[in-house]
mmCIF file of C-alpha atoms in Angstrom:
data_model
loop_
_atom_site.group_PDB
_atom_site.id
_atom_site.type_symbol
_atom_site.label_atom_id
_atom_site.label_comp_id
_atom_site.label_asym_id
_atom_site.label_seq_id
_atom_site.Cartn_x
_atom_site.Cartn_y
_atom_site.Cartn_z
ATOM 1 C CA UNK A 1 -5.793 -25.786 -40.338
ATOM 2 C CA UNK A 2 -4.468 -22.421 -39.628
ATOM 3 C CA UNK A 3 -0.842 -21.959 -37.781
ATOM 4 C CA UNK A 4 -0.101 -21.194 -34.616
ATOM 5 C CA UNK A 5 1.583 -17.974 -35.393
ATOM 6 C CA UNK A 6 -1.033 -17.007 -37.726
ATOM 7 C CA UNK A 7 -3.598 -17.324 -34.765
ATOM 8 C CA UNK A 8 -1.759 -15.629 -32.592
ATOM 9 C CA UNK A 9 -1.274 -12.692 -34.854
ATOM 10 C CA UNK A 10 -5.193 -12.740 -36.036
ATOM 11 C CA UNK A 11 -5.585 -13.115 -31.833
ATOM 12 C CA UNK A 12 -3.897 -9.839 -31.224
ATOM 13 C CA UNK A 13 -5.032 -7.764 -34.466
ATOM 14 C CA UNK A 14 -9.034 -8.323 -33.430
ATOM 15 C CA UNK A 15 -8.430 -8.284 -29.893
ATOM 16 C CA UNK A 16 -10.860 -5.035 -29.524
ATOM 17 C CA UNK A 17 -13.812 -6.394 -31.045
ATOM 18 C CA UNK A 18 -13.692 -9.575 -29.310
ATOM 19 C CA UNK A 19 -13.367 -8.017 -25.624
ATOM 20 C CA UNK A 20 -16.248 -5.638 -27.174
ATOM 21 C CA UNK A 21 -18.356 -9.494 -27.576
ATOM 22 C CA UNK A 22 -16.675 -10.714 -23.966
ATOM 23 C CA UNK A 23 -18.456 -8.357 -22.462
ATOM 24 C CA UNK A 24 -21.589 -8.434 -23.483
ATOM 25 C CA UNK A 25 -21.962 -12.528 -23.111
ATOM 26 C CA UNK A 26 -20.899 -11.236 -19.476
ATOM 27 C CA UNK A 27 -23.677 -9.132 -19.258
ATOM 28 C CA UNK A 28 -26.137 -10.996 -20.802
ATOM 29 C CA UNK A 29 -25.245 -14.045 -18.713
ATOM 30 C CA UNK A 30 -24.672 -12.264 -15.559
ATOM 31 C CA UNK A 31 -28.357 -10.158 -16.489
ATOM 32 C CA UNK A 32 -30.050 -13.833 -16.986
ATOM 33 C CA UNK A 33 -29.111 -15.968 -13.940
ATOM 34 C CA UNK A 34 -29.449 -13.159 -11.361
ATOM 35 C CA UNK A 35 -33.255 -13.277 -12.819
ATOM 36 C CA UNK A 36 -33.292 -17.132 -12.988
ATOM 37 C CA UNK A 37 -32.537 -17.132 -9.601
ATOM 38 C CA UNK A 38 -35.187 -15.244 -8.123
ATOM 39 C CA UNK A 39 -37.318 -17.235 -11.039
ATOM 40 C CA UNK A 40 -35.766 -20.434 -9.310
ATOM 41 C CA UNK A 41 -36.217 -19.819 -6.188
ATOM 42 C CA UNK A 42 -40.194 -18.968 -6.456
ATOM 43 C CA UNK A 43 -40.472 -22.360 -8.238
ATOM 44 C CA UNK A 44 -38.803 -24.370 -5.679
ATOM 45 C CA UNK A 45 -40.707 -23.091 -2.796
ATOM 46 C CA UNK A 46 -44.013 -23.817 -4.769
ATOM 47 C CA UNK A 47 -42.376 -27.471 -5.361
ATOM 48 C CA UNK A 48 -42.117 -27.587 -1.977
ATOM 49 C CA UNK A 49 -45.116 -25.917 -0.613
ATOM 50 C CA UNK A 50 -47.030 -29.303 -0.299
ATOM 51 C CA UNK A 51 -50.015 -27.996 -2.012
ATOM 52 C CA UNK A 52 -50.998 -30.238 -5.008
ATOM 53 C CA UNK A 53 -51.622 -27.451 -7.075
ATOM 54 C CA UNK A 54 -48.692 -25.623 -6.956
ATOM 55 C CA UNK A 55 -46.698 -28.605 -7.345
ATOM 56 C CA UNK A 56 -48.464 -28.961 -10.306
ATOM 57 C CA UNK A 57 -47.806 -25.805 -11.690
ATOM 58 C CA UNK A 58 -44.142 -26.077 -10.836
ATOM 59 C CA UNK A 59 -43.279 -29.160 -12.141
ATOM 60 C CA UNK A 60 -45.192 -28.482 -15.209
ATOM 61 C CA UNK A 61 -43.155 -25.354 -15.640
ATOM 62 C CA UNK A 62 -39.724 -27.450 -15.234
ATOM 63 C CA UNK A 63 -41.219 -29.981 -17.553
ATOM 64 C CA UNK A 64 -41.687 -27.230 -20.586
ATOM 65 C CA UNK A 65 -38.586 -26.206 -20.460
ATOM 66 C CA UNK A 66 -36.611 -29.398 -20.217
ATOM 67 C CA UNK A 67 -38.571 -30.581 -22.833
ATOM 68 C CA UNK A 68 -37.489 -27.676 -25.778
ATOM 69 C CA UNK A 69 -34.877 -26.587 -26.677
ATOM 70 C CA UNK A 70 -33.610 -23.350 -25.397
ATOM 71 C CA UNK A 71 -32.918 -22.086 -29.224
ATOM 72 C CA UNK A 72 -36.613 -22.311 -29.691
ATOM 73 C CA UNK A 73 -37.409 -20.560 -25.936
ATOM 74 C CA UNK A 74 -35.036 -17.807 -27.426
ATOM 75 C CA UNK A 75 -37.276 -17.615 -30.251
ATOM 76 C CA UNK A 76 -40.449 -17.532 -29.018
ATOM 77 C CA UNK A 77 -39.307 -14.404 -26.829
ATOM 78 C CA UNK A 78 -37.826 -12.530 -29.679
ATOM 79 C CA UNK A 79 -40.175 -12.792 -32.194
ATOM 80 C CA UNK A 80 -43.334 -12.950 -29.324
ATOM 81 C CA UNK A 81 -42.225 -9.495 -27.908
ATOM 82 C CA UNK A 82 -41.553 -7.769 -31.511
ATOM 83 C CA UNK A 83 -44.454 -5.666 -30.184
ATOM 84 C CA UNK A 84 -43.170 -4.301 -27.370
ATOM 85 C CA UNK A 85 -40.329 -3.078 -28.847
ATOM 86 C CA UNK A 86 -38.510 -5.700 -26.612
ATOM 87 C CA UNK A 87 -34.197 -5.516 -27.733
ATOM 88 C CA UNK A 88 -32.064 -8.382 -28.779
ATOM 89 C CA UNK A 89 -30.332 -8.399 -25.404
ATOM 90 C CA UNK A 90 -33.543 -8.831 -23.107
ATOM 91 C CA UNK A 91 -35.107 -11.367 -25.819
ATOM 92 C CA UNK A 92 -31.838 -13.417 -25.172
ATOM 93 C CA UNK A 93 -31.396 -12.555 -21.027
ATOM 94 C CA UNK A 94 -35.517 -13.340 -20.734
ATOM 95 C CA UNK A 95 -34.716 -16.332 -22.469
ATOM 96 C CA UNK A 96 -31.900 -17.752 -20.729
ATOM 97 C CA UNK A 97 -33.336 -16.720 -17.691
ATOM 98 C CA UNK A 98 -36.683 -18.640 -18.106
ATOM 99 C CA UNK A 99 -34.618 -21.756 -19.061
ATOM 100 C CA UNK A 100 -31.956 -21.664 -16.387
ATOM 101 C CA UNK A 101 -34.817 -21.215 -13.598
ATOM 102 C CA UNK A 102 -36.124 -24.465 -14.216
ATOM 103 C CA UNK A 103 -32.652 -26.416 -13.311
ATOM 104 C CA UNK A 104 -32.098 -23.843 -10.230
ATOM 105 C CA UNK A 105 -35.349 -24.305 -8.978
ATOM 106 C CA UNK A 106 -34.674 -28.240 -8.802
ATOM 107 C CA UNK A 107 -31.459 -27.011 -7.502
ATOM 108 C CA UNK A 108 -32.549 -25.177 -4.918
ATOM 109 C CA UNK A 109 -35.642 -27.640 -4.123
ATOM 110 C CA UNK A 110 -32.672 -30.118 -3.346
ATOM 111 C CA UNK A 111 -30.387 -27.585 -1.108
ATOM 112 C CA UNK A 112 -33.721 -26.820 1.120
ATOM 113 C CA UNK A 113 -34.787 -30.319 1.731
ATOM 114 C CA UNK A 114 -31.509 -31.173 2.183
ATOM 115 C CA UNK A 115 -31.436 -29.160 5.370
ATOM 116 C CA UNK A 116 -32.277 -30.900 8.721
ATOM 117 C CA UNK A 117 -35.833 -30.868 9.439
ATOM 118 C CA UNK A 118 -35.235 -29.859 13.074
ATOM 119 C CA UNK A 119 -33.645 -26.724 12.581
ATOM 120 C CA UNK A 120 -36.968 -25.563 11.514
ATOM 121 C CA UNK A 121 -38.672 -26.571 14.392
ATOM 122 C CA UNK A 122 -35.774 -25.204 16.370
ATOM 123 C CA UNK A 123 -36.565 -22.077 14.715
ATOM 124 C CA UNK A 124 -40.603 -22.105 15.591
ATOM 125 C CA UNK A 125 -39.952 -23.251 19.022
ATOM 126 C CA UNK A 126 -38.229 -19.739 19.733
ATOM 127 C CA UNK A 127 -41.062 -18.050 18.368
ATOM 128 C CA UNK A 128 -40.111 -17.135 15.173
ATOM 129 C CA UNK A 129 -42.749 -17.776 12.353
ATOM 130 C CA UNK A 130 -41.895 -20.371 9.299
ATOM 131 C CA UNK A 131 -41.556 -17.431 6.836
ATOM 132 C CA UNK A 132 -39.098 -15.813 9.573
ATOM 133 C CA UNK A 133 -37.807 -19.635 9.706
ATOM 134 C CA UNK A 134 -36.761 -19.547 6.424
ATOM 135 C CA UNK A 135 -35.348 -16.495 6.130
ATOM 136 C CA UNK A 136 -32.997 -16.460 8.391
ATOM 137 C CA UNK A 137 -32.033 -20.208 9.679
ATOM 138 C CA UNK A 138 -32.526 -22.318 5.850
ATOM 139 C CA UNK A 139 -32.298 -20.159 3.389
ATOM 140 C CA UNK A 140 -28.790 -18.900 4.351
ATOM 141 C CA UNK A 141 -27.481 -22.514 4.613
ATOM 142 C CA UNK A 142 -29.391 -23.968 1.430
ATOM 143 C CA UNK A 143 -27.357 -20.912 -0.754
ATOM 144 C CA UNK A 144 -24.004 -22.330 0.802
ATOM 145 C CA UNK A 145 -25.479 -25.565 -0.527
ATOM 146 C CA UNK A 146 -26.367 -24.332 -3.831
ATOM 147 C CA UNK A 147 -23.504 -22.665 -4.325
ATOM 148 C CA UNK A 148 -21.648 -25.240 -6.225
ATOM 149 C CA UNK A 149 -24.189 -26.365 -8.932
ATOM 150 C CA UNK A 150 -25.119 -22.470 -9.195
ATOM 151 C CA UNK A 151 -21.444 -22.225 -10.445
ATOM 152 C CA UNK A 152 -22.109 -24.357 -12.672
ATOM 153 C CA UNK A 153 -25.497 -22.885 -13.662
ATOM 154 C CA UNK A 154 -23.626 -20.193 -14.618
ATOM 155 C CA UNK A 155 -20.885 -21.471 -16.852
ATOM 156 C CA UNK A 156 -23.886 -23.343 -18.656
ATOM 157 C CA UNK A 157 -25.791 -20.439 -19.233
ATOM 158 C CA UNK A 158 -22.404 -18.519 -20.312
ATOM 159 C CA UNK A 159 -22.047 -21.420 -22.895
ATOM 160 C CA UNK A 160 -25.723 -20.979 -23.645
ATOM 161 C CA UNK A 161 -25.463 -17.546 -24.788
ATOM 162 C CA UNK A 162 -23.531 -17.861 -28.025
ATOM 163 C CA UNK A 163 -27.095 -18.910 -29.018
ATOM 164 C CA UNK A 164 -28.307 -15.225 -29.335
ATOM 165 C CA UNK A 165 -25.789 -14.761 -32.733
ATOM 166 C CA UNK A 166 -29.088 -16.423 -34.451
ATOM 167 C CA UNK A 167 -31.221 -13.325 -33.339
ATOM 168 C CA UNK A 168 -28.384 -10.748 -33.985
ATOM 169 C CA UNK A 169 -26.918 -9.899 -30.999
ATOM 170 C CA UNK A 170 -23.231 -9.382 -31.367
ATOM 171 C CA UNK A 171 -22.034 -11.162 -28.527
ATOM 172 C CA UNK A 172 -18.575 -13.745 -28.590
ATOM 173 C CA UNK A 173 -19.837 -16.465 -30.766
ATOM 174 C CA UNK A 174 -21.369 -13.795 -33.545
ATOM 175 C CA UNK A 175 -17.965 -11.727 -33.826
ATOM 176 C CA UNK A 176 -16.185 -14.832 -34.885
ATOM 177 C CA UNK A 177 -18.350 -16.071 -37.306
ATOM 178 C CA UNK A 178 -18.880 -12.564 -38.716
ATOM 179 C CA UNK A 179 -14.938 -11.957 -38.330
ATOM 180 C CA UNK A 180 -14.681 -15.375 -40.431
ATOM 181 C CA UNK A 181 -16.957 -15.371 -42.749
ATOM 182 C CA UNK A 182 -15.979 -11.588 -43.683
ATOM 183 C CA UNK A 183 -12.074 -12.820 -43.830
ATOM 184 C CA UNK A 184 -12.740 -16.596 -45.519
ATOM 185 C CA UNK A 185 -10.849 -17.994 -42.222
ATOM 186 C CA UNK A 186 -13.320 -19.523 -40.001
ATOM 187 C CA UNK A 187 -10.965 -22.020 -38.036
ATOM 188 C CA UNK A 188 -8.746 -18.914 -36.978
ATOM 189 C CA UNK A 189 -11.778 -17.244 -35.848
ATOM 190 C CA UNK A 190 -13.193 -20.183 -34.292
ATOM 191 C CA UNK A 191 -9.949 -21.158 -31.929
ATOM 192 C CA UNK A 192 -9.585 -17.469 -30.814
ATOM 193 C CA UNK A 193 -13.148 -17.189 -29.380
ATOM 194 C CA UNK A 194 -12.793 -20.943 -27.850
ATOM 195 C CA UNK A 195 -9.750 -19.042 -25.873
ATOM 196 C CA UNK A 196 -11.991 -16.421 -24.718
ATOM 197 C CA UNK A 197 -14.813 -18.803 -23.600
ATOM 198 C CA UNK A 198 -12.051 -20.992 -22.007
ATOM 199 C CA UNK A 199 -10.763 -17.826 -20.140
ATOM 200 C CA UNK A 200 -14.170 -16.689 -19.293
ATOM 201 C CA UNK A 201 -15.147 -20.449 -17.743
ATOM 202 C CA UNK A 202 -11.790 -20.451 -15.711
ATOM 203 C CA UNK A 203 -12.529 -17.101 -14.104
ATOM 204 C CA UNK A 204 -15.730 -17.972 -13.332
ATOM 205 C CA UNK A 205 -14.877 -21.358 -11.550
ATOM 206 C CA UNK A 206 -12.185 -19.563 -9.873
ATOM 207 C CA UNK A 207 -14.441 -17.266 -8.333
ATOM 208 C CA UNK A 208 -16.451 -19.977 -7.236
ATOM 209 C CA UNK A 209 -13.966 -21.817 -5.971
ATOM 210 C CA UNK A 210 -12.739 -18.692 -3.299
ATOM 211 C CA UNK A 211 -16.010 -17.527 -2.241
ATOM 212 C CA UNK A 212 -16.946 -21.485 -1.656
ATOM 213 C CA UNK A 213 -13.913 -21.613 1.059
ATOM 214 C CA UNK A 214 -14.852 -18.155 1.784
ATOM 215 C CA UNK A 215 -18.455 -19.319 3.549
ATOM 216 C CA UNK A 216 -16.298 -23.133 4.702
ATOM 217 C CA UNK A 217 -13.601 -20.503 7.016
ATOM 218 C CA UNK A 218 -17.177 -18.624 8.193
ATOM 219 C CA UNK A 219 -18.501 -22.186 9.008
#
């Protein structure tokens, strides 16, 4: 077990290379749920369209991916896209992104229904259509809703992208095992980048946390 001053020293000497890895896990993760969310949205609505067959295609969609593991969804889009000249980074943000749209569709299908039936007849009694409906009086509420769990979406899939150091991509997780493994002092390596993840999960529930009382002061 390395010291604590050693740490710190090793800490500050690869500081550079490590913010280098921060952000790209940023982007990457930030790039991935702002597509799972669109992909999470369109899944929930057909979950909740009440036609059989879009149910069906919905929940078999959420079943797939709950049912492999996301190391092996990685996979299949780096080496299925090798043809189109696809990078590292969108292998890993198209993989994430399928993965994590499966849990915010169900989140989302949850935040929707949760929302009081009459609102939307509320809504079509003053002539507005269901599409305008939803737009305007249930979508806005079910995001306030959602917010929470979409926090912690996020800090899942922020986790969930030290996986792309298998394909390459020289994000947090891959500069400390490279760092290690090229200095024979994994452990050292291994405690600094739990920091940065630690950092990076604070500042993310942080910002959670203000814009959730944020929309409670609007309420």
């Amino acid at each position: 077990m390395p010291s604590l001053s050693h740490v710190i020293e090793v800490f500050f000497d690869s500081y550079d290379i490590f913010l280098k890895g921060m952000l790209l896990t940023l982007q990457v993760t930030a790039v991935s749920i702002l597509i799972a969310i669109f992909i999470g949205l369109f899944f929930a609505f057909l979950k909740i369209s009440g036609i059989r067959i879009l149910e069906w295609i919905a929940n078999a969609y959420i079943y797939l991916v709950r049912g492999t593991p996301l190391i092996v969804q990685i996979f299949i889009f780096y080496f299925g896209m090798t043809n189109l000249n696809i990078s590292a980074f969108w292998s890993v943000a198209l993989g994430l992104a399928f993965h994590n749209g499966a849990y915010i569709a169900e989140i989302f299908r949850g935040t929707i229904q949760s929302i009081d039936k009459g609102q939307m007849e509320a809504g079509r009694s003053l002539g507005m259509s269901r599409t305008l409906t939803m737009r305007r009086i249930i979508l806005p509420q079910a995001f306030r809703r959602a917010l929470p769990p979409l926090g912690n979406q996020f800090i899942i899939g922020l986790k969930d992208s030290s996986l792309a150091a298998f394909i390459g991509m020289y994000e947090l997780f891959n500069v400390a095992t490279t760092k290690g493994a090229n200095n024979f002092d994994n452990m050292t390596y291994l405690l600094i980048v739990a920091v940065y993840y630690l950092f990076l999960v604070y500042l993310i529930s942080a910002l959670v946390g203000l814009l959730e009382k944020k929309l409670s002061v609007s309420d």
